[in-house]
Short mmCIF file of C-alpha atoms and ligand atoms in Angstrom, two decimals:
data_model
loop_
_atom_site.label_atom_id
_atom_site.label_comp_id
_atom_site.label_asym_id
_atom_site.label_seq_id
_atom_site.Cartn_x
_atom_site.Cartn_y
_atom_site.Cartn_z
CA UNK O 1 121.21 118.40 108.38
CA UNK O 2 118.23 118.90 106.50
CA UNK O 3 115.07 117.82 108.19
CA UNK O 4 112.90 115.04 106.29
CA UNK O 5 109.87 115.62 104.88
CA UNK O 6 106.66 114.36 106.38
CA UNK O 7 103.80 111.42 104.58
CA UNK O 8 101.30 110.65 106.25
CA UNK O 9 98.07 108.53 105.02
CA UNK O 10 95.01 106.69 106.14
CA UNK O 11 92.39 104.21 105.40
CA UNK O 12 89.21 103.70 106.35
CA UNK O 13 88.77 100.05 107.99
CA UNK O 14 85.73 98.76 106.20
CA UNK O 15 86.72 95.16 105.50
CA UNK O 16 87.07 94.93 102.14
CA UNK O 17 90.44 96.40 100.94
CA UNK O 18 90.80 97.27 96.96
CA UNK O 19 93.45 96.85 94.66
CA UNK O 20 92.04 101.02 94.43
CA UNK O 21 93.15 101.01 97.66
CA UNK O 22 96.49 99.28 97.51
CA UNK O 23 97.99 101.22 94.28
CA UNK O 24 96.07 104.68 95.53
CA UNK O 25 97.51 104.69 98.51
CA UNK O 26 99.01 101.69 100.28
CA UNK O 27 102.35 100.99 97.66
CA UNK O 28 102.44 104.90 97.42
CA UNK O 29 103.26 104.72 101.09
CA UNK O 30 105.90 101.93 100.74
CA UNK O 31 107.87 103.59 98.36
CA UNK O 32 107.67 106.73 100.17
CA UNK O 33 109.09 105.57 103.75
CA UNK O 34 112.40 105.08 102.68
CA UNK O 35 112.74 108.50 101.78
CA UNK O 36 110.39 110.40 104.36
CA UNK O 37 109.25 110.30 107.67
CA UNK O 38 106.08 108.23 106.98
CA UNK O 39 102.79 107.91 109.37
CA UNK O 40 100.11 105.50 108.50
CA UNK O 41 96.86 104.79 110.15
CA UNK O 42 93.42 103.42 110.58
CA UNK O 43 91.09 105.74 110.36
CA UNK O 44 88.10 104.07 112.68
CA UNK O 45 86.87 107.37 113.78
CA UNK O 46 86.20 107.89 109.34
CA UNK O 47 84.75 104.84 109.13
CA UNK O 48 81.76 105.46 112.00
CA UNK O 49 80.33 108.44 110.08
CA UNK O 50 77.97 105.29 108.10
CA UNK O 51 76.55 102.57 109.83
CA UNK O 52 79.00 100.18 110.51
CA UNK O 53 78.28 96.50 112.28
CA UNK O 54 80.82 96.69 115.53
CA UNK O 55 81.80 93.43 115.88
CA UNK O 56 83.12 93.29 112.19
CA UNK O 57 84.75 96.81 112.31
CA UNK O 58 86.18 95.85 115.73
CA UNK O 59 87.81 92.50 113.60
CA UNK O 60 88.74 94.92 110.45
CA UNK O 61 91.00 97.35 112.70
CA UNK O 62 93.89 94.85 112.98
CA UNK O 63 93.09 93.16 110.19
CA UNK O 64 94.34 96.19 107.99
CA UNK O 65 97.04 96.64 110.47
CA UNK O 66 98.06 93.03 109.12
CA UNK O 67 97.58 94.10 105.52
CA UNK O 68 99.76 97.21 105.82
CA UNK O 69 102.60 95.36 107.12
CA UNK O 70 102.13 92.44 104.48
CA UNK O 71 101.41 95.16 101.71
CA UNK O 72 105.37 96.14 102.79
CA UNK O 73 104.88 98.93 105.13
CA UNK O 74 107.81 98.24 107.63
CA UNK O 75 107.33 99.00 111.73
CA UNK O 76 110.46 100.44 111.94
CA UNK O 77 110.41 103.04 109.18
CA UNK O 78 106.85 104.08 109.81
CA UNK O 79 104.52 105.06 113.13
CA UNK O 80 101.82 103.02 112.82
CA UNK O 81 98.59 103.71 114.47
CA UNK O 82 94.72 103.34 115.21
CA UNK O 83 93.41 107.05 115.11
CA UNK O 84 90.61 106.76 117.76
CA UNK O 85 93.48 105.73 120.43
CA UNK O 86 94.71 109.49 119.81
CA UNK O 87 91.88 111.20 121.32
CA UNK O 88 93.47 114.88 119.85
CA UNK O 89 92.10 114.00 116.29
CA UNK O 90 89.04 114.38 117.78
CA UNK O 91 90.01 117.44 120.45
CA UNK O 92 91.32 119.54 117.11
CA UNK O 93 89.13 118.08 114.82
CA UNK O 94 86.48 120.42 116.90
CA UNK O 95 88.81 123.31 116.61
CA UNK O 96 88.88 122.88 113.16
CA UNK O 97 85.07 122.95 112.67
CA UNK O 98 84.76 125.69 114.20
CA UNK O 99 87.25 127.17 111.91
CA UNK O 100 85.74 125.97 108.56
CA UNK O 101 82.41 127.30 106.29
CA UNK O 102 79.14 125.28 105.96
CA UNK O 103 79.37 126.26 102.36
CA UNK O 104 82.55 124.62 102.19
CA UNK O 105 81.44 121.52 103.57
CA UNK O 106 78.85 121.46 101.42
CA UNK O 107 80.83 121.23 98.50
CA UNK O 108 82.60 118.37 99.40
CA UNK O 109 82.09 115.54 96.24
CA UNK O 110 82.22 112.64 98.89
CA UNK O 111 79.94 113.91 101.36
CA UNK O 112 77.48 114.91 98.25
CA UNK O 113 77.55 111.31 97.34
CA UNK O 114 77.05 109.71 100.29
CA UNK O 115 74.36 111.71 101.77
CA UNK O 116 72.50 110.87 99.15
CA UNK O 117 72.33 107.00 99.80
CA UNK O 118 70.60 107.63 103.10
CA UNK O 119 68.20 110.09 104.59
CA UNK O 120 69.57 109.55 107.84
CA UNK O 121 73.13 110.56 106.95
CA UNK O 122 75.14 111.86 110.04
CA UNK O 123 76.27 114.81 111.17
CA UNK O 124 79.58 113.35 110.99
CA UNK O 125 79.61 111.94 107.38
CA UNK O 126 79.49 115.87 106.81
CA UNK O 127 82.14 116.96 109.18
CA UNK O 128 84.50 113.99 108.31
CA UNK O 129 86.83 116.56 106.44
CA UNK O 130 87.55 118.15 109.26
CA UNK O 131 88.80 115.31 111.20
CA UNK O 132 90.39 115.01 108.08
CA UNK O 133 92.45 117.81 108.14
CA UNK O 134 93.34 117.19 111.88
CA UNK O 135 94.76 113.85 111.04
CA UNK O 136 97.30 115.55 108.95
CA UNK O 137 97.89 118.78 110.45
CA UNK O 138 98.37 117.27 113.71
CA UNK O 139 101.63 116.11 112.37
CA UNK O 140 103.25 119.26 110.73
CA UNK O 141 102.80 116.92 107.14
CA UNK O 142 104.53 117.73 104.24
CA UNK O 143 103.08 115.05 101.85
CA UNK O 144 99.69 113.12 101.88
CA UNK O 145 99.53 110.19 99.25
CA UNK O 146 96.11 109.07 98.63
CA UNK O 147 93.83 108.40 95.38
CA UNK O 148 92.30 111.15 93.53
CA UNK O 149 89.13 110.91 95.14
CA UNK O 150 90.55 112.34 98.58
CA UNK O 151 92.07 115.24 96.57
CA UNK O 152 89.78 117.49 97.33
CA UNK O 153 89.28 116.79 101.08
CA UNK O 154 93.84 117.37 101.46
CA UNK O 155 92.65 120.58 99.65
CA UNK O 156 90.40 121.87 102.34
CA UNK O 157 93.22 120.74 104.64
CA UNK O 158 95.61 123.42 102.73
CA UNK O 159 93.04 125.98 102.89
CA UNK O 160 91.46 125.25 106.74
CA UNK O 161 95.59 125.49 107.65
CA UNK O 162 96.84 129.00 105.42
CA UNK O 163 93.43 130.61 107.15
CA UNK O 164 94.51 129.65 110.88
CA UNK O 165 97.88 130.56 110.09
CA UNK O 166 96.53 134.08 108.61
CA UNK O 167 94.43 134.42 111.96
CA UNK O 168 96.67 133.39 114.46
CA UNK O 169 100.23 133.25 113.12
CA UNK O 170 102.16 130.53 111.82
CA UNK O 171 100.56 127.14 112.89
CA UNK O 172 100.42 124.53 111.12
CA UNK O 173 102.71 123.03 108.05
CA UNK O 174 100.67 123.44 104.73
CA UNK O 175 100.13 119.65 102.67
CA UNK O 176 99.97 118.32 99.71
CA UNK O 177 98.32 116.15 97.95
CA UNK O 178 100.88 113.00 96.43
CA UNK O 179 99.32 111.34 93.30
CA UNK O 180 100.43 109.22 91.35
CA UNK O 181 100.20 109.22 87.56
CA UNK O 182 98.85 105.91 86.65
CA UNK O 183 97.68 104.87 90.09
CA UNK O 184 95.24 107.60 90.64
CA UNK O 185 92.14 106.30 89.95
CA UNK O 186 91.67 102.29 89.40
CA UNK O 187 87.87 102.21 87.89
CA UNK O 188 85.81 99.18 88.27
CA UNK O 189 86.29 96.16 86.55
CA UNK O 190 82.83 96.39 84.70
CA UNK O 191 81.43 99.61 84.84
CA UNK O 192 85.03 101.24 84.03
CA UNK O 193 83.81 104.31 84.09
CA UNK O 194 83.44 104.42 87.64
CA UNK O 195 85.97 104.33 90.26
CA UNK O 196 86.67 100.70 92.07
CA UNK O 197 85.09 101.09 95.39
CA UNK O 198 84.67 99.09 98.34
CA UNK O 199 80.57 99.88 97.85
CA UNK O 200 80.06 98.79 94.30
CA UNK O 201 76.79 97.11 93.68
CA UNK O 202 78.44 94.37 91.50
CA UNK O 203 81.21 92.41 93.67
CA UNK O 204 82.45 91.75 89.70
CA UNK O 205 83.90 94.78 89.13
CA UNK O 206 86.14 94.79 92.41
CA UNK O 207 89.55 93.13 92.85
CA UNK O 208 89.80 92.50 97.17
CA UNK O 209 93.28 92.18 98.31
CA UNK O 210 92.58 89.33 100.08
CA UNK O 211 90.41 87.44 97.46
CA UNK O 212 91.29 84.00 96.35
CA UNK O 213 93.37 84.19 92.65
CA UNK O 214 90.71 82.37 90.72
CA UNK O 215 88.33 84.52 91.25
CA UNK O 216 90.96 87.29 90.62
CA UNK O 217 91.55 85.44 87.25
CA UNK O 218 87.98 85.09 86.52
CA UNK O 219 87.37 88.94 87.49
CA UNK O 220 90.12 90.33 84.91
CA UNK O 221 89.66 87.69 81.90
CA UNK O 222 85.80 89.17 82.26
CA UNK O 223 86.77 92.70 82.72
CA UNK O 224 84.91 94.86 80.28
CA UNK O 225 86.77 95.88 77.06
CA UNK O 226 85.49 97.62 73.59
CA UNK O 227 85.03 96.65 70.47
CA UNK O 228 88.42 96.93 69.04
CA UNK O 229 91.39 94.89 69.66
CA UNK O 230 94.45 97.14 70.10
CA UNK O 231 95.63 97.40 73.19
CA UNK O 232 96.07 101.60 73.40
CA UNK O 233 95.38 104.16 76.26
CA UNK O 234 92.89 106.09 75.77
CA UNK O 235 90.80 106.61 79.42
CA UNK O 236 88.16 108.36 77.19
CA UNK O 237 87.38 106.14 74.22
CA UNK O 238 88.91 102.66 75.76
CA UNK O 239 88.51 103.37 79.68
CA UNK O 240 88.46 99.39 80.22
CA UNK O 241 91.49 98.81 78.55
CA UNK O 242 93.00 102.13 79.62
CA UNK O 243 92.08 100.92 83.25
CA UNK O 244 93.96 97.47 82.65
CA UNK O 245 97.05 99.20 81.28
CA UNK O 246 97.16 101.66 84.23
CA UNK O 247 96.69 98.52 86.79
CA UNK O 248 99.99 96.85 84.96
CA UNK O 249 101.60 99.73 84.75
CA UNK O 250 101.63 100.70 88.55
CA UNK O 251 102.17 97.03 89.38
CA UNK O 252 105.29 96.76 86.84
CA UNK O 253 106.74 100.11 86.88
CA UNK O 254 106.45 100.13 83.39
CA UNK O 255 104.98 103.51 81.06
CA UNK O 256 102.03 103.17 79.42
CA UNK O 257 104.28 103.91 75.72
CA UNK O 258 106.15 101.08 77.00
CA UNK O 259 103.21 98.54 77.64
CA UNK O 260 101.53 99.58 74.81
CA UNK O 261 104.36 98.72 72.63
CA UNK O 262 105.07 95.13 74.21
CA UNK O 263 101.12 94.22 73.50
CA UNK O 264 100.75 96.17 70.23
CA UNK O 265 100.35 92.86 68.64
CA UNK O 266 98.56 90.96 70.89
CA UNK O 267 94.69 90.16 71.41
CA UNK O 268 93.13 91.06 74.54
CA UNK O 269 92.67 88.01 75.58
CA UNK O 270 97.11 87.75 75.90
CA UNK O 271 97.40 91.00 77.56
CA UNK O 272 93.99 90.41 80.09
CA UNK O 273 96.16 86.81 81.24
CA UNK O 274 99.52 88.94 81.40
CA UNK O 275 97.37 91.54 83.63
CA UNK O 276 95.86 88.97 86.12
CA UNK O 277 98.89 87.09 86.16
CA UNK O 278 100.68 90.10 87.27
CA UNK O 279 97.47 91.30 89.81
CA UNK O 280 97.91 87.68 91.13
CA UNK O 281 102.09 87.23 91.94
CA UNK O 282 101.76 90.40 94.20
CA UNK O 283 98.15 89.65 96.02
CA UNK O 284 99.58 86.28 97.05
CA UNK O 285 102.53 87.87 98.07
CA UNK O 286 100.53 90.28 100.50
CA UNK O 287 97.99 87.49 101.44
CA UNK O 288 100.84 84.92 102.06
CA UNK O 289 101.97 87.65 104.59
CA UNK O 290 99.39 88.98 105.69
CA UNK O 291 98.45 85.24 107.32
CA UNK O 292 101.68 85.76 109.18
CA UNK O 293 100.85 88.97 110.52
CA UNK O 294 97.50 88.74 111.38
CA UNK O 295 98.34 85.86 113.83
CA UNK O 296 101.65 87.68 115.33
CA UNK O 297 101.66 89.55 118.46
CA UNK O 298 104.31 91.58 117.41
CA UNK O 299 101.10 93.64 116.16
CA UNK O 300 100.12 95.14 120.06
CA UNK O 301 103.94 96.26 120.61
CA UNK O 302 103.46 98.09 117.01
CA UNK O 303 100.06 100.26 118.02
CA UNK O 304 101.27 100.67 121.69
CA UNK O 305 104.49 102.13 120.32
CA UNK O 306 102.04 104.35 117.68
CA UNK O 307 100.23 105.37 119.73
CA UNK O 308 102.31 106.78 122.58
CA UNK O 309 104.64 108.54 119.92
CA UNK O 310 101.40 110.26 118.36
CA UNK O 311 99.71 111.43 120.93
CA UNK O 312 102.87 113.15 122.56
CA UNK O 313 103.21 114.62 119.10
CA UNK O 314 99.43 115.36 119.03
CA UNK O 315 98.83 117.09 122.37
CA UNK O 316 101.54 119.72 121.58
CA UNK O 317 100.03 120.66 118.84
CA UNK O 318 96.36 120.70 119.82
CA UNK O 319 97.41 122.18 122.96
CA UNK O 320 99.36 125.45 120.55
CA UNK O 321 96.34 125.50 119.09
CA UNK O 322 93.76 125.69 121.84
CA UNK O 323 95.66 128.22 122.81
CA UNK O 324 95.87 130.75 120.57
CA UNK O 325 92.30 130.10 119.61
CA UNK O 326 91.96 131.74 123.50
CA UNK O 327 89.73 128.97 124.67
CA UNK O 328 90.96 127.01 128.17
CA UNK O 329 92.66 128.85 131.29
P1 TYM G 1 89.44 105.30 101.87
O1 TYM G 1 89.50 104.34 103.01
O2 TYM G 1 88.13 105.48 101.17
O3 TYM G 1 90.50 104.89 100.79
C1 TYM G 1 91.85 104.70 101.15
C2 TYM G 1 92.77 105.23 100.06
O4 TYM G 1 92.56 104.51 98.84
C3 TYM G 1 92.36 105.44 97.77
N1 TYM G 1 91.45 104.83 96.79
C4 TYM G 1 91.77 104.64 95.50
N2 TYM G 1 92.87 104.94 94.78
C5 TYM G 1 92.89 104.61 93.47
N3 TYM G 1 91.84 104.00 92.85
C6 TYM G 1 90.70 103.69 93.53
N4 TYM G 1 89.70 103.07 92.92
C7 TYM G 1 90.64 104.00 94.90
N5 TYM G 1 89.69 103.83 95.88
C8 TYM G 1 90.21 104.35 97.01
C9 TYM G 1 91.73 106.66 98.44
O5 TYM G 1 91.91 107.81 97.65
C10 TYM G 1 92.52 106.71 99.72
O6 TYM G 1 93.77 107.34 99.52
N6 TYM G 1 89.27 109.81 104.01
C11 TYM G 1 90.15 108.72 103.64
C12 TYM G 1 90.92 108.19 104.83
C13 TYM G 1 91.65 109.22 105.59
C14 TYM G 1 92.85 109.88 105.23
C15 TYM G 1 93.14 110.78 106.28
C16 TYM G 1 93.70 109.78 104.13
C17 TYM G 1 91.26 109.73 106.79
N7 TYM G 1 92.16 110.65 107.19
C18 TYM G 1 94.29 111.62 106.26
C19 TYM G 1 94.85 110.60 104.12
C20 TYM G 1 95.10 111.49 105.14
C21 TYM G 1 89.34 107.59 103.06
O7 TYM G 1 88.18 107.45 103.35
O8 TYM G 1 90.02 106.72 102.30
#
């Protein structure tokens, strides 16, 4: 038999999580684990390389456990886990840095962005694509779904892996990037020409999966538009609208040709009510769930059961690696 391909996918645990976050990555990940052999995680160690208050990221770690599971992520067809309990994303991590360019770094978008919001940035907000890379090539992974915004960090991870394997022989399994076509960049709400992020200065433009459906209503009946009325993709001329039809579109599993048609004669005021309706039926879905979940103790048998299968998984592979690096005895 064949063996299955390999997803694996992480997010960072910073409290709020998106709608960005749910169609980027999260639903990619429930389709997917029928299909493949799917790892999903919480990527803590991420999340430290900006100031972070510990008592609320401590709270947010099972919290988004909670929220996978209610988003439809299912124990049994995944191996769930909190990445700082596998110490070897750290151990290779190291390997890895020692293993990738400066220059390269440097040219990371995300890190570029970030660093400039502090003068105090860390060293590890410009290492984090490193640990990045050991996440997934820990894992021999065939397939990494995430938003386009993490594109170009599973492309380092391509190029950090065909360079060790050209060094030291084959290694490590070569990724790639799964994006999907209307889900790969949700924009903000009001300023749609910028991506929906957990940081965004106006809470307006942000839809939270856990965020009461009034103010979900509110959010999308406000959502800004343009001055025409047709209801047409066009992410250049209309990116508001374009963003709206992309949101219904990976929430229905309709095309865009498809939604376009069904609204062509409708006002945007009809097709914003038919979008936040739609938003709404699945959030209160996950958050009806999620309130299940997040009081279960189902969710410690889960991450014990992650966690031992990774880190067997893990050390093997650091261990290869260590090795024909030529560093230990
Ligand atoms: P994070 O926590 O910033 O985001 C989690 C996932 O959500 C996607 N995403 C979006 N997708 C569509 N539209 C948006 N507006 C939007 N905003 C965010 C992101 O692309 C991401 O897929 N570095 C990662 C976490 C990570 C990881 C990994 C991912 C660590 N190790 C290994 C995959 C594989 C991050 O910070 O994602």
């Amino acid at each position: 038999m064949e063996k299955r391909k390999k997803v694996l996918t992480g997010l960072q645990p910073t409290g709020v999580i998106t709608l960005g976050n749910y169609i980027g990555a999260i639903k990619q990940m429930v389709q997917y684990q029928d299909e493949y052999e799917s790892y999903i995680f919480v990527a803590d160690m991420h999340a430290i390389t900006v100031p972070q208050d510990n008592k609320a990221l401590h709270e947010n770690i099972k919290s988004l456990i909670a929220l996978y599971l209610a988003c439809g992520i299912k124990p049994e067809k995944n191996t769930i886990f909190i990445q700082s309990e596998n110490e070897y994303h750290a151990n290779l991590s190291w390997l890895l840095e020692c293993n990738t360019y400066f220059g390269e770094l440097s040219r990371m978008h995300q890190f570029k962005e970030k660093s400039k919001k502090s003068e105090n940035f860390t060293a590890g907000l410009f290492t984090y694509p490193a640990l990045m890379a050991a996440d997934i090539l820990l894992y021999d992974i065939d397939y990494v779904p995430v938003g386009i915004d993490q594109k170009q960090h599973v492309e380092l991870t391509r190029d950090l892996a065909q360079r060790f394997n050209n060094k030291y022989g084959e290694t490590f399994v070569v990724p790639e990037p799964l994006i999907t076509v209307t889900g790969t960049k949700i924009m903000d709400l009001v300023n749609p020409d910028k991506k929906m992020s957990k940081s965004a200065e106006n809470p307006k433009g942000v839809i939270k999966l856990l965020e009461d459906s009034e103010s979900i209503r509110k959010k999308i009946m406000s959502a800004t538009t343009d001055s025409e009325t047709l209801v047409k993709y066009n992410p250049e001329t209309k990116p508001g609208i374009s963003n709206l039809i992309n949101i219904y579109s990976a929430l229905t599993d309709k095309k865009i040709p498809e939604i376009e048609e069904k609204f062509a004669s409708s006002n945007y005021g009809t097709f914003k009510r038919e979008v936040a309706d739609v938003v709404i039926e699945e959030i209160e879905k996950i958050q009806e769930k999620y309130r299940e979940y997040i009081e279960s103790s189902k969710l410690d048998d889960i991450l014990d059961e992650g966690r031992e299968k990774t880190r067997k998984i893990a050390k093997a592979k650091w261990e290869e690696v260590r090795s024909k690096m030529g560093i230990g005895r």
